[in-house]
Amino acid sequence: MHSIVSQIGELADAGERMIERLRRKAFLPESRKGLNLRFGIAEAAQLLGCSTNRIRMAEDDGRLPPPPPSDNGRRPGYTVDELLNMRRVLGASPERAGLDVPAVIAVQNFKGGVGKSTVTCHLAHYLAVQGYRVLVVDCDSQATTTTLFGFNPHFNIQREETLYPYLSIDPTQADLLYAVKRTPWPNVDLIPSNLELFDVEYELAAAGSDGGSVLAARFRKLKQGLADLARDYDIVLLDPPPALGTISLAVMQAANALLVPLAATTPDFCSTVQFLSMMDQVIGQLQGAGISVDYSFVRLICSKFDANDPSHAMVRAIMEQSFGPALLPVPILDSAEISHAALRMMTVYELERPIGTPRTHKRCRANLDEALGQIEQLVRQGWGRVTPASEEALIHAA
């Protein structure tokens, strides 16, 4: 007999098939996400903090390969790979020094719908454009971040490719190298997720009922595994589940910085206050159990902010009054460009050309650069450095 409950599975299957159709359409012809970004010489110079003349001189004297060939009289611009090579040759890489501790940032809030995965992916791609080596770890079995990186968690990702073989009660992997996947960005790698990662929650919860020593060991194990991997990166971004489960607890302990996205609505504000209160209690319990938790920074960032909505302005004022300097001053604006890009399973940083009007795209990109640049500055401050001044800024200062 066909039960109403069985419709849930049918709906899920229909949805999965549609996701795969969307993915194939978005990533044709090779059905795998590609990166066709190009940066003009002026934008390249701005990103490197140097003059266009310096780039041209390096191309003329052979330190850099010749400029990209003209296409109908116009240079097509530099690829991300070429930009990274420019940074190496011209000494403009922002990479951390050997003794600097890699930033391991958990992007966390127990309230769903705050743009957690959207913030994580845009932050990863922003940092990639700036020249950092980034690892993104999708710890959420809903796998939104994995999807935005061009993988279909249902069809493309096996349980053995997630954190599961490392964190399960009967682990089959001793380190996390097995799970690292290349992405279309040459300086961004991903550890993907899928629905089967949720099995870890069941296993660890059952094991935890026997005294919690297994849980404590798993928490330390994730921290150690990520610390080993982080040696090859500047910044690691963790996207945990939007709930207080064993994986979220492990992520909280593995991170050395915390970023909390929240939307400018009263329910989001109230929920985030509860999240912070719960975090405080849980961290106290973890420390009481001998599990250390320490962050170089804790910041909240207002996401999906509509500057034309008076209620958003009021809630943001309440946030500022409550959280003070812990709230980053520049919010991420609610932009149609972000929504349009997400429909194509992309971030704004991956778009070759505007989807909406050029003005909307430019305003959105400028806001993202400023908002996400705040987090870059916090990371650099942790390394005892600030973002280097450009040649142009130094000349003006003189």
Coordinates of C-alpha atoms in Angstrom, one line a residue:
M1 CA 0.0 0.0 0.0
H2 CA 1.3 3.4 -1.0
S3 CA 1.6 5.4 2.3
I4 CA 1.7 9.2 2.6
V5 CA 5.1 8.9 4.4
S6 CA 6.6 7.2 1.3
Q7 CA 6.0 10.5 -0.5
I8 CA 8.9 12.0 1.5
G9 CA 11.4 9.7 -0.2
E10 CA 9.8 10.3 -3.6
L11 CA 10.1 14.1 -3.1
A12 CA 13.7 13.7 -2.1
D13 CA 14.5 11.6 -5.2
A14 CA 12.8 14.1 -7.5
G15 CA 14.7 17.0 -5.9
E16 CA 18.0 15.2 -6.2
R17 CA 17.4 14.5 -9.9
M18 CA 16.6 18.2 -10.4
I19 CA 19.8 19.3 -8.6
E20 CA 21.8 17.1 -11.0
R21 CA 20.0 18.6 -14.0
L22 CA 20.7 22.1 -12.7
R23 CA 24.4 21.2 -12.0
R24 CA 24.8 19.7 -15.5
K25 CA 23.2 22.8 -17.1
A26 CA 25.3 25.2 -15.0
F27 CA 28.6 23.4 -15.7
L28 CA 28.3 22.4 -19.3
P29 CA 30.0 21.3 -21.5
E30 CA 32.2 19.2 -19.2
S31 CA 29.5 18.8 -16.5
R32 CA 32.2 19.8 -14.0
K33 CA 32.6 23.3 -12.7
G34 CA 35.3 25.4 -14.5
L35 CA 36.8 28.7 -13.7
N36 CA 37.1 31.2 -16.6
L37 CA 37.8 34.3 -14.7
R38 CA 40.1 36.9 -16.2
F39 CA 41.7 40.0 -14.6
G40 CA 42.7 43.0 -16.6
I41 CA 46.1 44.5 -16.0
A42 CA 44.7 47.4 -14.0
E43 CA 42.7 45.1 -11.7
A44 CA 45.8 42.7 -11.4
A45 CA 48.0 45.7 -10.4
Q46 CA 45.4 46.7 -7.8
L47 CA 45.2 43.2 -6.3
L48 CA 49.0 43.0 -6.2
G49 CA 49.4 46.5 -4.7
C50 CA 51.7 47.6 -7.5
S51 CA 51.7 49.7 -10.6
T52 CA 50.7 48.4 -14.1
N53 CA 54.1 49.6 -15.2
R54 CA 55.8 47.2 -12.8
I55 CA 53.9 44.2 -14.4
R56 CA 54.7 45.4 -17.9
M57 CA 58.4 45.7 -17.0
A58 CA 58.5 42.2 -15.6
E59 CA 56.9 40.9 -18.8
D60 CA 59.4 42.8 -20.9
D61 CA 62.5 41.5 -19.1
G62 CA 61.2 37.9 -19.0
R63 CA 60.5 37.5 -15.3
L64 CA 56.9 37.1 -16.2
P65 CA 55.5 35.3 -19.3
P66 CA 54.5 37.6 -22.1
P67 CA 51.1 39.3 -21.8
P68 CA 48.1 37.3 -22.9
P69 CA 47.6 37.5 -26.7
S70 CA 45.2 40.1 -28.0
D71 CA 41.7 38.9 -28.9
N72 CA 40.3 41.3 -31.5
G73 CA 42.7 43.9 -30.3
R74 CA 41.7 43.5 -26.6
R75 CA 43.8 41.6 -24.1
P76 CA 41.6 38.8 -22.5
G77 CA 43.3 39.3 -19.1
Y78 CA 45.1 37.1 -16.6
T79 CA 43.9 33.8 -15.2
V80 CA 43.9 33.1 -11.4
D81 CA 46.9 30.9 -12.0
E82 CA 48.8 33.7 -13.8
L83 CA 47.9 36.1 -11.0
L84 CA 49.3 33.7 -8.4
N85 CA 52.5 33.4 -10.4
M86 CA 52.7 37.2 -10.6
R87 CA 52.5 37.4 -6.8
R88 CA 55.4 34.9 -6.4
V89 CA 57.6 36.7 -9.0
L90 CA 56.9 40.2 -7.8
G91 CA 57.0 39.3 -4.1
A92 CA 53.4 40.2 -3.6
S93 CA 52.1 37.0 -1.9
P94 CA 50.1 37.5 1.3
E95 CA 51.0 34.0 2.5
R96 CA 51.7 33.5 6.2
A97 CA 55.3 33.1 7.4
G98 CA 56.5 29.7 8.5
L99 CA 55.9 30.4 12.2
D100 CA 52.5 32.0 11.7
V101 CA 49.6 29.8 13.0
P102 CA 47.1 29.1 10.2
A103 CA 43.8 30.6 10.8
V104 CA 41.1 27.9 11.4
I105 CA 37.8 29.8 11.3
A106 CA 34.5 28.2 12.2
V107 CA 31.6 29.9 10.5
Q108 CA 28.8 29.0 12.9
N109 CA 25.3 29.8 14.0
F110 CA 22.6 27.4 15.2
K111 CA 19.9 29.4 13.4
G112 CA 19.4 28.2 9.8
G113 CA 19.0 30.5 6.9
V114 CA 21.5 33.1 8.0
G115 CA 23.7 32.6 5.0
K116 CA 26.3 30.5 6.7
S117 CA 27.3 28.5 3.6
T118 CA 27.0 31.6 1.4
V119 CA 29.4 33.5 3.7
T120 CA 31.8 30.6 3.8
C121 CA 32.0 30.2 0.0
H122 CA 32.3 33.9 -0.7
L123 CA 34.9 34.3 2.0
A124 CA 36.9 31.3 0.5
H125 CA 36.8 32.9 -3.0
Y126 CA 37.6 36.4 -1.8
L127 CA 40.7 35.1 0.0
A128 CA 41.6 33.1 -3.1
V129 CA 41.5 36.3 -5.2
Q130 CA 43.7 38.0 -2.6
G131 CA 46.3 35.2 -3.0
Y132 CA 45.8 33.1 0.1
R133 CA 45.9 29.2 0.2
V134 CA 42.5 28.2 1.5
L135 CA 41.0 24.9 2.7
V136 CA 37.2 24.6 3.1
V137 CA 35.9 21.8 5.2
D138 CA 32.2 21.0 4.8
C139 CA 31.1 19.5 8.1
D140 CA 27.4 19.8 7.5
S141 CA 25.6 16.8 6.2
Q142 CA 23.2 19.1 4.3
A143 CA 26.3 19.8 2.1
T144 CA 25.3 23.3 0.8
T145 CA 28.9 24.3 0.6
T146 CA 29.9 21.2 -1.3
T147 CA 27.1 21.9 -3.8
L148 CA 28.3 25.5 -4.3
F149 CA 31.7 24.2 -5.1
G150 CA 30.2 22.2 -8.0
F151 CA 29.8 18.8 -6.6
N152 CA 26.4 17.0 -6.2
P153 CA 26.6 15.4 -2.7
H154 CA 24.1 12.8 -3.7
F155 CA 25.6 11.6 -7.0
N156 CA 29.3 12.7 -6.9
I157 CA 30.4 12.2 -3.2
Q158 CA 30.7 8.9 -1.4
R159 CA 30.7 8.6 2.3
E160 CA 34.4 7.5 2.1
E161 CA 35.2 11.0 0.6
T162 CA 33.8 12.9 3.6
L163 CA 35.0 13.3 7.2
Y164 CA 33.2 10.0 8.1
P165 CA 36.1 7.5 7.7
Y166 CA 38.2 9.7 10.0
L167 CA 35.7 10.5 12.7
S168 CA 33.6 7.3 12.8
I169 CA 33.8 4.9 15.7
D170 CA 35.7 2.4 13.5
P171 CA 37.9 4.7 11.5
T172 CA 39.5 3.5 8.3
Q173 CA 41.7 6.6 7.8
A174 CA 44.5 7.9 10.1
D175 CA 44.7 11.4 8.6
L176 CA 42.5 13.7 6.5
L177 CA 44.6 13.8 3.3
Y178 CA 42.4 11.3 1.6
A179 CA 39.4 13.7 1.7
V180 CA 41.0 16.8 0.2
K181 CA 39.6 17.6 -3.3
R182 CA 40.9 20.1 -5.8
T183 CA 38.4 22.8 -6.8
P184 CA 38.4 25.0 -10.0
W185 CA 40.4 27.5 -7.9
P186 CA 44.1 26.6 -8.0
N187 CA 44.5 27.9 -4.4
V188 CA 41.3 26.5 -2.8
D189 CA 40.8 22.9 -1.8
L190 CA 37.7 21.3 -0.3
I191 CA 36.8 18.4 2.0
P192 CA 33.2 17.7 0.9
S193 CA 30.2 16.4 2.7
N194 CA 27.1 14.4 2.0
L195 CA 24.0 13.2 4.0
E196 CA 25.9 10.1 5.2
L197 CA 28.2 12.2 7.3
F198 CA 25.2 12.4 9.7
D199 CA 25.9 8.8 10.7
V200 CA 28.9 10.2 12.7
E201 CA 26.3 12.0 15.0
Y202 CA 24.5 8.7 15.7
E203 CA 27.7 6.8 16.4
L204 CA 29.3 9.4 18.6
A205 CA 26.1 10.1 20.5
A206 CA 25.7 6.4 21.3
A207 CA 29.4 6.1 22.3
G208 CA 29.1 9.3 24.4
S209 CA 26.5 7.5 26.6
D210 CA 29.3 5.3 27.9
G211 CA 31.1 8.1 29.6
G212 CA 32.1 10.5 27.0
S213 CA 35.8 9.5 26.7
V214 CA 35.2 8.5 23.0
L215 CA 33.7 11.9 22.3
A216 CA 36.7 13.7 23.9
A217 CA 39.1 11.6 21.8
R218 CA 37.1 12.4 18.6
F219 CA 37.2 16.2 19.4
R220 CA 40.9 16.1 19.8
K221 CA 41.3 13.9 16.7
L222 CA 39.5 16.4 14.4
K223 CA 41.6 19.3 15.8
Q224 CA 44.8 17.3 15.3
G225 CA 43.8 16.2 11.8
L226 CA 43.0 19.8 10.7
A227 CA 46.2 21.1 12.3
D228 CA 48.2 18.6 10.3
L229 CA 46.5 19.6 7.0
A230 CA 46.6 23.4 7.8
R231 CA 50.4 23.4 7.5
D232 CA 49.9 23.6 3.7
Y233 CA 47.3 26.5 3.9
D234 CA 47.0 30.0 5.2
I235 CA 43.4 29.8 6.2
V236 CA 41.0 26.9 6.9
L237 CA 37.2 27.6 6.8
L238 CA 34.9 25.2 8.7
D239 CA 31.2 25.0 7.9
P240 CA 29.6 23.0 10.7
P241 CA 25.9 21.9 11.0
P242 CA 23.4 24.5 12.2
A243 CA 22.7 22.6 15.4
L244 CA 24.5 21.7 18.6
G245 CA 25.6 18.1 17.8
T246 CA 28.8 16.2 18.3
I247 CA 30.3 17.4 14.9
S248 CA 29.5 21.0 15.9
L249 CA 31.2 20.5 19.2
A250 CA 34.3 19.0 17.5
V251 CA 34.4 21.9 15.1
M252 CA 34.2 24.5 18.0
Q253 CA 37.2 22.9 19.6
A254 CA 39.2 22.5 16.4
A255 CA 38.8 26.1 15.4
N256 CA 41.0 29.0 16.6
A257 CA 38.6 31.7 15.5
L258 CA 34.8 32.1 15.3
L259 CA 32.7 34.0 12.8
V260 CA 28.9 34.2 13.5
P261 CA 26.7 35.3 10.6
L262 CA 23.3 36.6 11.4
A263 CA 20.5 38.4 9.5
A264 CA 19.1 41.7 10.5
T265 CA 15.8 40.4 11.9
T266 CA 14.5 40.2 15.5
P267 CA 14.2 36.3 15.4
D268 CA 17.8 36.0 14.1
F269 CA 19.0 38.4 16.8
C270 CA 17.2 36.5 19.5
S271 CA 18.4 33.1 18.2
T272 CA 22.0 34.3 18.0
V273 CA 21.9 35.5 21.6
Q274 CA 20.7 32.0 22.6
F275 CA 23.5 30.5 20.4
L276 CA 26.1 32.6 22.2
S277 CA 24.7 31.7 25.6
M278 CA 24.8 28.0 24.7
M279 CA 28.3 28.3 23.3
D280 CA 29.4 29.9 26.6
Q281 CA 28.0 27.0 28.6
V282 CA 29.3 24.3 26.2
I283 CA 32.8 25.8 26.1
G284 CA 32.8 25.9 29.9
Q285 CA 31.8 22.2 30.0
L286 CA 34.5 21.3 27.4
Q287 CA 37.2 23.1 29.4
G288 CA 35.9 21.4 32.5
A289 CA 36.5 18.1 30.8
G290 CA 40.0 19.1 29.9
I291 CA 39.3 19.9 26.3
S292 CA 40.9 23.3 25.5
V293 CA 39.0 25.9 23.4
D294 CA 40.6 29.2 22.5
Y295 CA 40.0 31.7 19.8
S296 CA 42.1 34.5 18.4
F297 CA 38.9 36.4 17.5
V298 CA 35.2 36.1 17.8
R299 CA 33.2 38.3 15.5
L300 CA 29.6 38.6 14.3
I301 CA 28.8 39.7 10.8
C302 CA 25.4 40.9 9.6
S303 CA 24.4 39.1 6.5
K304 CA 21.5 39.7 4.1
F305 CA 21.3 43.3 5.1
D306 CA 18.8 45.4 3.2
A307 CA 19.8 49.1 3.6
N308 CA 16.4 50.2 2.3
D309 CA 14.4 48.3 5.0
P310 CA 13.9 50.5 8.1
S311 CA 13.4 47.3 10.2
H312 CA 16.8 46.1 9.2
A313 CA 18.4 49.4 10.2
M314 CA 16.6 49.2 13.6
V315 CA 17.7 45.6 14.3
R316 CA 21.3 46.4 13.2
A317 CA 21.3 49.4 15.7
I318 CA 20.2 46.9 18.4
M319 CA 23.1 44.6 17.4
E320 CA 25.6 47.4 17.6
Q321 CA 24.3 48.4 21.0
S322 CA 24.5 44.8 22.3
F323 CA 27.6 43.5 20.7
G324 CA 29.8 46.6 20.3
P325 CA 33.1 46.1 18.5
A326 CA 32.5 42.3 18.2
L327 CA 30.0 43.2 15.4
L328 CA 31.9 43.9 12.2
P329 CA 31.1 47.4 11.0
V330 CA 30.4 46.6 7.4
P331 CA 27.5 44.2 6.8
I332 CA 27.0 41.9 3.7
L333 CA 24.2 43.6 1.7
D334 CA 21.3 41.5 0.5
S335 CA 21.9 41.6 -3.3
A336 CA 20.1 40.0 -6.2
E337 CA 23.6 39.3 -7.7
I338 CA 24.3 36.9 -4.9
S339 CA 21.0 35.1 -5.4
H340 CA 21.5 35.0 -9.2
A341 CA 25.0 33.5 -8.7
A342 CA 23.7 30.9 -6.2
L343 CA 21.1 29.8 -8.8
R344 CA 24.0 28.9 -11.0
M345 CA 25.8 27.2 -8.0
M346 CA 28.4 29.9 -8.0
T347 CA 29.6 32.9 -5.9
V348 CA 29.8 36.4 -7.2
Y349 CA 33.6 36.0 -7.4
E350 CA 33.2 33.3 -10.0
L351 CA 31.0 35.4 -12.4
E352 CA 32.8 36.3 -15.7
R353 CA 30.3 39.1 -16.3
P354 CA 27.4 40.6 -14.4
I355 CA 24.1 38.7 -14.3
G356 CA 22.0 41.8 -13.4
T357 CA 23.0 45.3 -14.3
P358 CA 26.8 46.2 -14.2
R359 CA 26.0 48.8 -11.5
T360 CA 24.4 46.2 -9.3
H361 CA 27.2 43.8 -9.8
K362 CA 29.9 46.4 -9.1
R363 CA 28.1 47.6 -5.9
C364 CA 27.7 44.0 -4.7
R365 CA 31.4 43.1 -5.4
A366 CA 32.6 46.2 -3.7
N367 CA 30.5 45.5 -0.6
L368 CA 31.7 41.9 -0.5
D369 CA 35.3 43.0 -0.8
E370 CA 34.9 45.5 2.0
A371 CA 32.9 43.2 4.3
L372 CA 35.1 40.1 3.8
G373 CA 38.2 42.2 3.9
Q374 CA 37.4 42.9 7.6
I375 CA 38.0 39.2 8.3
E376 CA 41.2 39.1 6.3
Q377 CA 42.5 42.0 8.4
L378 CA 41.7 40.0 11.6
V379 CA 43.7 37.1 10.3
R380 CA 46.6 39.3 9.4
Q381 CA 46.5 41.0 12.8
G382 CA 46.7 37.5 14.4
W383 CA 50.0 37.0 12.4
G384 CA 51.2 40.4 13.6
R385 CA 50.8 42.1 10.3
V386 CA 48.4 44.3 8.4
T387 CA 47.6 44.3 4.7
P388 CA 50.6 45.8 2.9
A389 CA 50.1 49.3 1.5
S390 CA 50.1 49.6 -2.3
E391 CA 52.8 51.6 -4.1
E392 CA 50.2 54.2 -5.0
A393 CA 49.2 54.6 -1.3
L394 CA 52.9 55.0 -0.3
I395 CA 53.5 57.6 -3.0
H396 CA 50.4 59.6 -1.8
A397 CA 51.6 59.3 1.8
A398 CA 55.0 60.6 0.9

